[in-house]
XYZ file of C-alpha atoms in Angstrom:
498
model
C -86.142 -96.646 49.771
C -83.070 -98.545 50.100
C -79.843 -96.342 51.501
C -77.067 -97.823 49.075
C -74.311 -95.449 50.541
C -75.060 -95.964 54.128
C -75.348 -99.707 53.823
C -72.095 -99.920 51.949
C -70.743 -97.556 54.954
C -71.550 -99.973 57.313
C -70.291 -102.946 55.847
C -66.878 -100.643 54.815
C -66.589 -99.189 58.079
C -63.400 -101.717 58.873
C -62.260 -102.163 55.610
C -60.367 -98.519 54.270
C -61.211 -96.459 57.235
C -58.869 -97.379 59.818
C -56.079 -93.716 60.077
C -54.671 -92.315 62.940
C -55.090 -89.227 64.734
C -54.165 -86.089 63.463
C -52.810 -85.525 60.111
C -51.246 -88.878 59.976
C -52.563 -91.063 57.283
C -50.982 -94.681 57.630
C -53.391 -96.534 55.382
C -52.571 -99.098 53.624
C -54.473 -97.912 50.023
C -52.088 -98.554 47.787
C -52.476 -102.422 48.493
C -56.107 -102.240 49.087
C -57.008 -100.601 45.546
C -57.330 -103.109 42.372
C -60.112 -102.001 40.826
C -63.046 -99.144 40.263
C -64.769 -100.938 42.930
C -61.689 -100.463 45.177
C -61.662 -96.871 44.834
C -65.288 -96.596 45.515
C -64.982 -98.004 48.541
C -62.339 -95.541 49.964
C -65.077 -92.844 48.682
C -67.880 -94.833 50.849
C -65.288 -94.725 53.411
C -64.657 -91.034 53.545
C -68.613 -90.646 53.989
C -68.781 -93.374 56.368
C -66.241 -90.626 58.664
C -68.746 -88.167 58.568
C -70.423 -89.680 61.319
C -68.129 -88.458 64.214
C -68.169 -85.393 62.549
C -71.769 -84.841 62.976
C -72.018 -86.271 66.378
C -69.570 -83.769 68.027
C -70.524 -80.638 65.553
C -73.187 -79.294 68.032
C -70.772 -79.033 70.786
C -68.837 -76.424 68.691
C -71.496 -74.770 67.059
C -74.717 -74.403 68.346
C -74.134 -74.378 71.727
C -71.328 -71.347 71.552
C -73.995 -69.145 69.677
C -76.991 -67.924 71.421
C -79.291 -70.732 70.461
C -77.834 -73.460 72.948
C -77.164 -73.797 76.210
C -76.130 -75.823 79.124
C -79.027 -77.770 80.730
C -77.428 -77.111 84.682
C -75.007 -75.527 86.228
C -74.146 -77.680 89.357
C -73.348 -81.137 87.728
C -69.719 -82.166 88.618
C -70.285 -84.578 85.975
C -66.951 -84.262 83.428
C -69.469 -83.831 79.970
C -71.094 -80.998 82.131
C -68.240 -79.451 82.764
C -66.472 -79.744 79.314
C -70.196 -78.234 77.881
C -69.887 -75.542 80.413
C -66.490 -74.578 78.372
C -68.189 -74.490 75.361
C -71.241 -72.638 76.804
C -68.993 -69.808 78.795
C -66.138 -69.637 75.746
C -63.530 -71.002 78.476
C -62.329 -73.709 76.697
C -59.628 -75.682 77.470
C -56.972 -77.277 75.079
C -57.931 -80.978 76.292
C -61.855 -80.789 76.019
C -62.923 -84.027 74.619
C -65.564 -82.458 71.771
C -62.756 -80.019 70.621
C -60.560 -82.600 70.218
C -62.954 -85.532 68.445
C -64.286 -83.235 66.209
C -60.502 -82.420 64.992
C -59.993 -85.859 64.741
C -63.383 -86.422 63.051
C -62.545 -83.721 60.718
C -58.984 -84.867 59.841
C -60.438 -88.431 59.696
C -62.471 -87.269 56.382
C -60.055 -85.596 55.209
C -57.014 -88.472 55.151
C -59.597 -90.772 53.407
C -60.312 -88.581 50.688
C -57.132 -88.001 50.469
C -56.736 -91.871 49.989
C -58.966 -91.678 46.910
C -57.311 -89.689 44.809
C -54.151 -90.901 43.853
C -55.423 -93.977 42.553
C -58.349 -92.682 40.331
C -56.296 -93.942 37.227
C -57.408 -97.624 37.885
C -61.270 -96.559 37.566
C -61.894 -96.890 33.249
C -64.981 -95.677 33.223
C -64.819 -91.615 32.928
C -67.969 -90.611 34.394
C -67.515 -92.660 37.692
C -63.932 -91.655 37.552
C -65.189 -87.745 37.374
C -67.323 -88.499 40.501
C -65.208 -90.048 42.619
C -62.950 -87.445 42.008
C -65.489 -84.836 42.924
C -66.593 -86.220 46.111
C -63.149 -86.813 47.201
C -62.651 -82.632 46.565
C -65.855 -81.964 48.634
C -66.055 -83.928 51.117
C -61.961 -82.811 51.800
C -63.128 -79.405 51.534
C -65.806 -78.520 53.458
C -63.936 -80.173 56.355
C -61.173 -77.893 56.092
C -63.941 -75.062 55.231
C -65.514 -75.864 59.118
C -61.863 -75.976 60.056
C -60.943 -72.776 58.911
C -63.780 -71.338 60.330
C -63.561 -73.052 63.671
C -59.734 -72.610 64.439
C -58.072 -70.303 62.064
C -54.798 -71.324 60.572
C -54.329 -75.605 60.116
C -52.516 -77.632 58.367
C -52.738 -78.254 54.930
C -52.557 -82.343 54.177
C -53.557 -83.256 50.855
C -51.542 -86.212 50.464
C -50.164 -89.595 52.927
C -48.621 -88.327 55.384
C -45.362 -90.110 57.883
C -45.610 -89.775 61.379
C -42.134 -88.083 61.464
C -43.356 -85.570 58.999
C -46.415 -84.786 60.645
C -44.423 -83.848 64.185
C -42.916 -80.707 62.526
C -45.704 -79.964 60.534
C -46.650 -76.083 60.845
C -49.818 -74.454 60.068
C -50.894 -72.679 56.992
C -52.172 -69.508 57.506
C -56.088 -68.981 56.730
C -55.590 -67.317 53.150
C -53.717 -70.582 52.373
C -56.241 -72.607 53.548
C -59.010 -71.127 51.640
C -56.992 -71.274 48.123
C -56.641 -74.771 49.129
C -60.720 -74.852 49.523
C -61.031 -73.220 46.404
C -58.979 -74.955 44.436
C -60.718 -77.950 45.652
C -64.246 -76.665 44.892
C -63.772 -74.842 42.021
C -62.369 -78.111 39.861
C -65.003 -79.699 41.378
C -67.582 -77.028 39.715
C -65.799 -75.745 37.000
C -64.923 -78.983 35.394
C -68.154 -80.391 36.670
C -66.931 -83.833 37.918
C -70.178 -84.280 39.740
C -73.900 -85.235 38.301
C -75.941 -81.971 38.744
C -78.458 -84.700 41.132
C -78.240 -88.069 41.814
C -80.268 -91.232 41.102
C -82.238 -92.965 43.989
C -79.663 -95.697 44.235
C -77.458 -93.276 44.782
C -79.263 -90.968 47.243
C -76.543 -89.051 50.029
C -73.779 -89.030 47.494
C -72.895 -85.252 46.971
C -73.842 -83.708 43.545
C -72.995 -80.874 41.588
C -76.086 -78.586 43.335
C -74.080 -78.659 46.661
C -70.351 -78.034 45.477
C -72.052 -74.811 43.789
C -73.680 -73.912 47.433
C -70.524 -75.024 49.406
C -68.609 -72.583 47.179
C -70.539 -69.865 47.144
C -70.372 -70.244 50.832
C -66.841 -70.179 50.880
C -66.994 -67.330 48.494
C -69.231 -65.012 50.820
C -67.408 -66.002 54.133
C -63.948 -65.148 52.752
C -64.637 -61.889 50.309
C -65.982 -59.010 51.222
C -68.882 -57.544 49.361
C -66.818 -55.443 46.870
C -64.477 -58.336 45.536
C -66.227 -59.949 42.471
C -65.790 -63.500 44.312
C -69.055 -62.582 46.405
C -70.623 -61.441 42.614
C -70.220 -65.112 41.332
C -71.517 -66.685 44.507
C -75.281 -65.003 43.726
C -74.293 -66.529 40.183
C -73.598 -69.857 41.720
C -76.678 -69.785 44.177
C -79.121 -68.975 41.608
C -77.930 -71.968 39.376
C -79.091 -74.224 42.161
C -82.275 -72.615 42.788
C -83.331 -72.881 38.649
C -81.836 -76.624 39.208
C -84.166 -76.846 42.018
C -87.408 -75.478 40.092
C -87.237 -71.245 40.739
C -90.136 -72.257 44.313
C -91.566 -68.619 44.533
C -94.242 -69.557 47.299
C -94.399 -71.252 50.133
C -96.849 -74.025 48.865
C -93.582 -75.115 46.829
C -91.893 -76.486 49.127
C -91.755 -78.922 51.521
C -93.950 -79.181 54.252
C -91.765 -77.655 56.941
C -92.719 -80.708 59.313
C -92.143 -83.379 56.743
C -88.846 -81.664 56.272
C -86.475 -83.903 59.099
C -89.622 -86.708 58.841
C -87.884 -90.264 58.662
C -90.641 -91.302 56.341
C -89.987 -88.815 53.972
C -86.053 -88.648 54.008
C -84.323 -87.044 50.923
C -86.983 -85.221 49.660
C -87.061 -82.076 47.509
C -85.918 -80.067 50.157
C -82.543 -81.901 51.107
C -79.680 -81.032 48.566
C -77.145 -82.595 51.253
C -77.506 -84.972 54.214
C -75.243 -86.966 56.381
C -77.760 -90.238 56.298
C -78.072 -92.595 59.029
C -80.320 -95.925 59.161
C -81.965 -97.842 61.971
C -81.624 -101.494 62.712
C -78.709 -102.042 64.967
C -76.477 -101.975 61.336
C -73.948 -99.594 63.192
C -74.972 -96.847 61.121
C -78.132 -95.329 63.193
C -78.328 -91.903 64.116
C -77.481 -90.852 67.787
C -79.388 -87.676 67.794
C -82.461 -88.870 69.584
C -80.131 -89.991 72.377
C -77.818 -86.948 72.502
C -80.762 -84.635 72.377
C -84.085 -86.200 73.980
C -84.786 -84.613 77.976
C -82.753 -86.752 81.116
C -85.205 -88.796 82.806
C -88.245 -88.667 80.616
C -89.477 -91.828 81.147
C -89.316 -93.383 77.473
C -92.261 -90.974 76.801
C -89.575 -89.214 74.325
C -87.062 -91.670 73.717
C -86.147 -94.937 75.230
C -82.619 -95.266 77.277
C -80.861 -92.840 78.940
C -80.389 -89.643 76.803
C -77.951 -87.137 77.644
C -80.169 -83.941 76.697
C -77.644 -82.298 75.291
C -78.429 -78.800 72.735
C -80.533 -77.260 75.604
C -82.564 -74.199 73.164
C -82.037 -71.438 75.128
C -85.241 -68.703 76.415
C -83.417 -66.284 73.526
C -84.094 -68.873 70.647
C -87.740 -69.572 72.169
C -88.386 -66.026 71.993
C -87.237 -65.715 68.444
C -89.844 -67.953 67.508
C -92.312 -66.086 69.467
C -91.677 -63.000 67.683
C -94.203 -64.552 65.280
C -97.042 -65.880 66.766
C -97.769 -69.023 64.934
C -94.529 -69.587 63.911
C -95.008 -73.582 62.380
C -91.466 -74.338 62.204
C -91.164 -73.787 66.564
C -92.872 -76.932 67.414
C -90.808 -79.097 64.801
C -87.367 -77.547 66.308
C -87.831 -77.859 69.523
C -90.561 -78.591 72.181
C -91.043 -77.112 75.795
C -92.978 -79.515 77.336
C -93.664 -83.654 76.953
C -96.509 -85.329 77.905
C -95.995 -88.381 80.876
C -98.761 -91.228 79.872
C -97.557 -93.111 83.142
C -98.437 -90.045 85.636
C -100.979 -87.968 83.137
C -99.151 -84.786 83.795
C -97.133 -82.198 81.313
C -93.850 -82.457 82.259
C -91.500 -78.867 81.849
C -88.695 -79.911 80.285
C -87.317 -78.391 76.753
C -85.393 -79.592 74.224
C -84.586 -79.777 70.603
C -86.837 -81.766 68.551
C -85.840 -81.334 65.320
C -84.312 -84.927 65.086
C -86.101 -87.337 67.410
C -87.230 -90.296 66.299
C -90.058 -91.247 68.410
C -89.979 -94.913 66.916
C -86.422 -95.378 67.763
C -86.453 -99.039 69.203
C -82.368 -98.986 70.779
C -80.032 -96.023 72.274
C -77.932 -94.591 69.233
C -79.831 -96.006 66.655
C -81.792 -93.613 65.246
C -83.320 -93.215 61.568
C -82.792 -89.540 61.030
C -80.740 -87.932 58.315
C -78.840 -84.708 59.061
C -79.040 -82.339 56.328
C -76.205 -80.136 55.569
C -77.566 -78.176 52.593
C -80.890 -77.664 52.188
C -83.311 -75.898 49.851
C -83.911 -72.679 52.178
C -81.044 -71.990 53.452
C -80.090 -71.495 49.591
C -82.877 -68.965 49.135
C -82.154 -67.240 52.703
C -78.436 -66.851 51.235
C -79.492 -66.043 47.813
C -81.832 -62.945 49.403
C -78.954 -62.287 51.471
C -76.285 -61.810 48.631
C -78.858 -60.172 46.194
C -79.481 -57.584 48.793
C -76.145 -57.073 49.783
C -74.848 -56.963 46.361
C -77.660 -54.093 45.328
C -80.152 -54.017 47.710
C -83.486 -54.672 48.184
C -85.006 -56.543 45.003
C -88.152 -58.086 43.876
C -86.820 -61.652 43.094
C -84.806 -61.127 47.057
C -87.859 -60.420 48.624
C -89.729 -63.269 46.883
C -87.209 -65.900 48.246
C -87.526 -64.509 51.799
C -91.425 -64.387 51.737
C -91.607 -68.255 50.366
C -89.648 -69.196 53.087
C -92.105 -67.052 55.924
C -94.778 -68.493 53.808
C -93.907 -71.915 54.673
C -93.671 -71.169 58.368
C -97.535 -69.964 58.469
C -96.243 -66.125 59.502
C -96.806 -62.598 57.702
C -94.676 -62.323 54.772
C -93.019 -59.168 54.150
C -94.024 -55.674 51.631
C -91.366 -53.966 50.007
C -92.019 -51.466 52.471
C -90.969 -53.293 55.268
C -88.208 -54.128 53.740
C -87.295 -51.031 52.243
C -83.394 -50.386 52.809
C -80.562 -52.485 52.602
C -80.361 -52.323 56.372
C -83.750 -53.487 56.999
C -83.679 -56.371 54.575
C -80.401 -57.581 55.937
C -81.793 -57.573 59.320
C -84.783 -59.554 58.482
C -82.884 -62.122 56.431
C -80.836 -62.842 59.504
C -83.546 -63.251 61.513
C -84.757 -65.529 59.252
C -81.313 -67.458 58.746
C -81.392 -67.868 62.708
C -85.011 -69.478 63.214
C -85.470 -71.300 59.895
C -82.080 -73.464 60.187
C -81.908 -73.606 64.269
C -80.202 -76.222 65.515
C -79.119 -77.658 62.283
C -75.306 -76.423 63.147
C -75.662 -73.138 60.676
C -76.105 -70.490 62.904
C -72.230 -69.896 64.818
C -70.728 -69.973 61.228
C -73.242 -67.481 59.992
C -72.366 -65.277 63.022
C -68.761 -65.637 62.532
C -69.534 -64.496 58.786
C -71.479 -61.695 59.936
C -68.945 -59.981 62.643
C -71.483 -60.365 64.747
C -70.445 -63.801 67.223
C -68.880 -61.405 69.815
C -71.670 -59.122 70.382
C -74.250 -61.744 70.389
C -72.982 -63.877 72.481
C -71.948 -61.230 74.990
C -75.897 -59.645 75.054
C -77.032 -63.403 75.954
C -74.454 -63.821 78.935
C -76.343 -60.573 80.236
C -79.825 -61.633 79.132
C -80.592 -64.786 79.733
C -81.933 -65.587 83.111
C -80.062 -68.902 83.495
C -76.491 -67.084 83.606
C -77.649 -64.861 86.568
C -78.376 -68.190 88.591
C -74.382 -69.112 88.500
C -72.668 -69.101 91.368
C -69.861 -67.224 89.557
C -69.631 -64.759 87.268
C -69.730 -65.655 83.098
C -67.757 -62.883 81.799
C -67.656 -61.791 78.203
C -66.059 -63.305 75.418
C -63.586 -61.257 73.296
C -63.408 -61.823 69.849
C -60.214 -64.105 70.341
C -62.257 -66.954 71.904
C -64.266 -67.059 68.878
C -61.389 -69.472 67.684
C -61.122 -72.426 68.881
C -57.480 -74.048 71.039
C -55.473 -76.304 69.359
C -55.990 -80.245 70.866
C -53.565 -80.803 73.557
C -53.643 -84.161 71.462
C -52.420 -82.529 68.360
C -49.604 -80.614 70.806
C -48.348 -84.511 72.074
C -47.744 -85.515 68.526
C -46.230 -81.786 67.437
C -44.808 -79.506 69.989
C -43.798 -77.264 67.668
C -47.185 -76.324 67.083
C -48.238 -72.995 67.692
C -51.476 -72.664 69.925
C -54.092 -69.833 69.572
C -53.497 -66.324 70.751
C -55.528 -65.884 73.961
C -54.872 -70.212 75.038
């Protein structure tokens, strides 16, 4: 199936993208923009940035949580030692994936900001509506994994001089959520985007994902009581009755045809970063980033860096359920050598190799970014918290164990709110592993601090440092400020604890 938005990325990627570094926007849109076409292309554009978001989002996700971790611990190698920042929560202000995924982020949002002042030129009203919309979402769910990751930022929703931007301040993280909000909530409430889109159309946002990115928002920022958590089980079941109400496991997707390049976009992807093969510019880099150092091409061709290490606690997670289908598809242990005939040790996540990939970086792998379980995980989650245990909660967590070839749950086993919760985590943690879900779900929880602290104690590889790894207080869940964003702004406040 042909990928219209990714092939227009590539051939836009010179043409409306090229902004500076943090929060300057110097583009030159006003003379670009003529037509509807015009404006589409700064909405191509603002996907097209999404690509150095996603190559750097590991770095400050997944490996901080207790699903990741550094491969060694004796490399003087500067990646190794920036990863061991990450890994250890001693991060410096001048680590490289801190800083580029800032920069990514920002990146997205300065384009869509490009888009919307000039949404007047585009006559027809529906594509005027979804340019609109995309432009809201895309700017924020980067300031949503800004929030998240750093606290207070700064608010840009419009062009912005370099003289302004080097006494900028930051807004504090109530004023970046209303800003989210208001974003999202236009985006929904006025619904701007189709409720799904058309196959020539496939990796353009729809309405089904602004409801899920809100209702995210709505659960991270509320706590239980306020009635914004109420209308995010309101929202979430709206996609699932979009989606078809799957009650059973044989409803969904294949779990390994899932992240399969042959079956990209299907009825389990509500949201994916797309990428296409073909030396086009536009492949996916996961295969190199992720495949194991050395292996021979009996993985993946080239040199990969084997970066997002699974850790022994995410391997036993999996274990905890002896047939658990979804392990081998996430990550593998072992590869098999067809020079030498042996079974080489060496783990590493699978999820998104591409075994065909034919040059380094040039993968065919989507990414998805909202997906049809994690909706019912979050649904269960909400319902429960909301009142408890339920029939209809217990339903969606047992389609997705269902899927994964394990025991599925009684209402008995299950029985309190307490119980439920606990196994809907659990569930959160396996089923999405490695797909950049997990930190913020720990964050949302309370919960980073404590886990991350248990796997510094339990998990042998820390013991074999020459030095201690001492535990993270709940400061260091946030992360510094850039040093680059200090050079422009001095006047910038840094992080407690940096």
């Amino acid at each position: 199936m042909k990928k219209t938005i990714i092939l227009a990325a590539a051939a836009l990627a010179a043409v409306a993208c090229n902004l500076n570094r943090y929060p300057v926007s110097e583009v030159a849109a006003d003379a670009y923009v003529k037509d509807a076409k015009s404006v589409e292309n700064l909405v191509v554009g603002a996907y097209n940035a999404l690509y150095d978001v996603a190559y750097n989002e590991w770095a400050v996700t997944e490996l901080r949580s207790d699903n990741v971790r550094m491969r060694v611990n004796a490399s003087t190698a500067q990646d190794t030692k920036e990863i061991q920042q990450l890994d250890n929560g001693t991060i410096l202000s001048g680590n490289s994936f801190v800083g580029n995924y800032w920069d990514a982020a920002y990146r997205v949002i300065n384009r869509a900001n490009s888009v919307l002042p000039h949404l007047d030129v585009v006559e027809d009203p529906d594509a005027r509506a979804s340019f609109e919309g995309e432009a809201l979402f895309l700017r924020a769910w980067m300031y949503f994994n800004i929030v998240r990751l750093w606290g207070p930022t700064f608010i840009v929703t419009r062009k912005t001089g370099a003289d302004e931007a080097r006494h900028m301040q930051r807004s504090s993280v109530d004023e970046v959520y209303a800003q989210i909000e208001e974003d999202l909530e236009k985006v929904v409430d006025e619904g701007l985007l189709p409720l799904e889109r058309p196959d020539a159309q496939l990796g353009r946002v729809d309405l089904r994902a602004a409801k899920v990115m809100l209702a995210k928002v709505y659960v991270t920022h509320y706590k239980v009581s306020d009635e914004h958590y109420a209308k995010a089980k309101t929202l979430l079941s709206e996609v699932l009755t979009a989606c078809g109400n799957p009650a059973s496991g044989s409803q969904l997707e294949k779990f390994d045809k899932v992240f399969a390049t042959d079956n990209e976009m299907n009825k389990e992807i509500i949201f994916a970063i797309r990428y296409r093969s073909g030396k086009l510019g536009i492949g996916s880099p996961f295969t190199t980033l992720y495949a194991p150092i050395n292996n021979g091409g009996n993985v993946a061709i080239g040199s990969p860096k084997h970066y997002n290490f699974p850790s022994d606690n995410l391997i036993a997670a999996f274990n905890e359920n002896e047939g658990d289908l979804r392990k081998d598809v996430t990550l593998q242990e072992s590869y098999f050598n067809k020079t030498t005939g042996q079974v080489v040790n060496a783990r590493y996540c699978n999820k998104f190799i591409d075994p065909a990939m034919t040059s380094e970086w040039d993968a065919e792998n989507d990414f998805p970014v909202i997906r049809l379980a994690d909706v019912m995980l979050l649904l269960a989650e909400v319902s429960n918290e909301l009142s408890g245990p339920s029939a209809e909660a217990l339903t969606l967590l047992n389609a997705v164990r269902e899927r994964a070839g394990i025991p599925t749950y009684t209402s008995g086993d299950v029985s309190s709110k307490y119980a439920f919760r606990e196994a809907v985590r659990k569930e959160r943690r396996v089923e999405l592993a490695l797909e950049n879900q997990y930190w913020f779900d720990l964050l949302r929880w309370g919960t980073a601090v404590s886990r991350v602290n248990d796997f510094f104690l339990s998990e042998p590889f820390f013991g074999a440092y020459d030095f201690t790894v001492n535990p993270i207080a709940e400061w260091q869940t946030m992360l510094p400020i850039p040093q680059s964003v200090k050079n422009v702004n001095s006047e910038v406040a840094q992080n407690p604890g940096y």
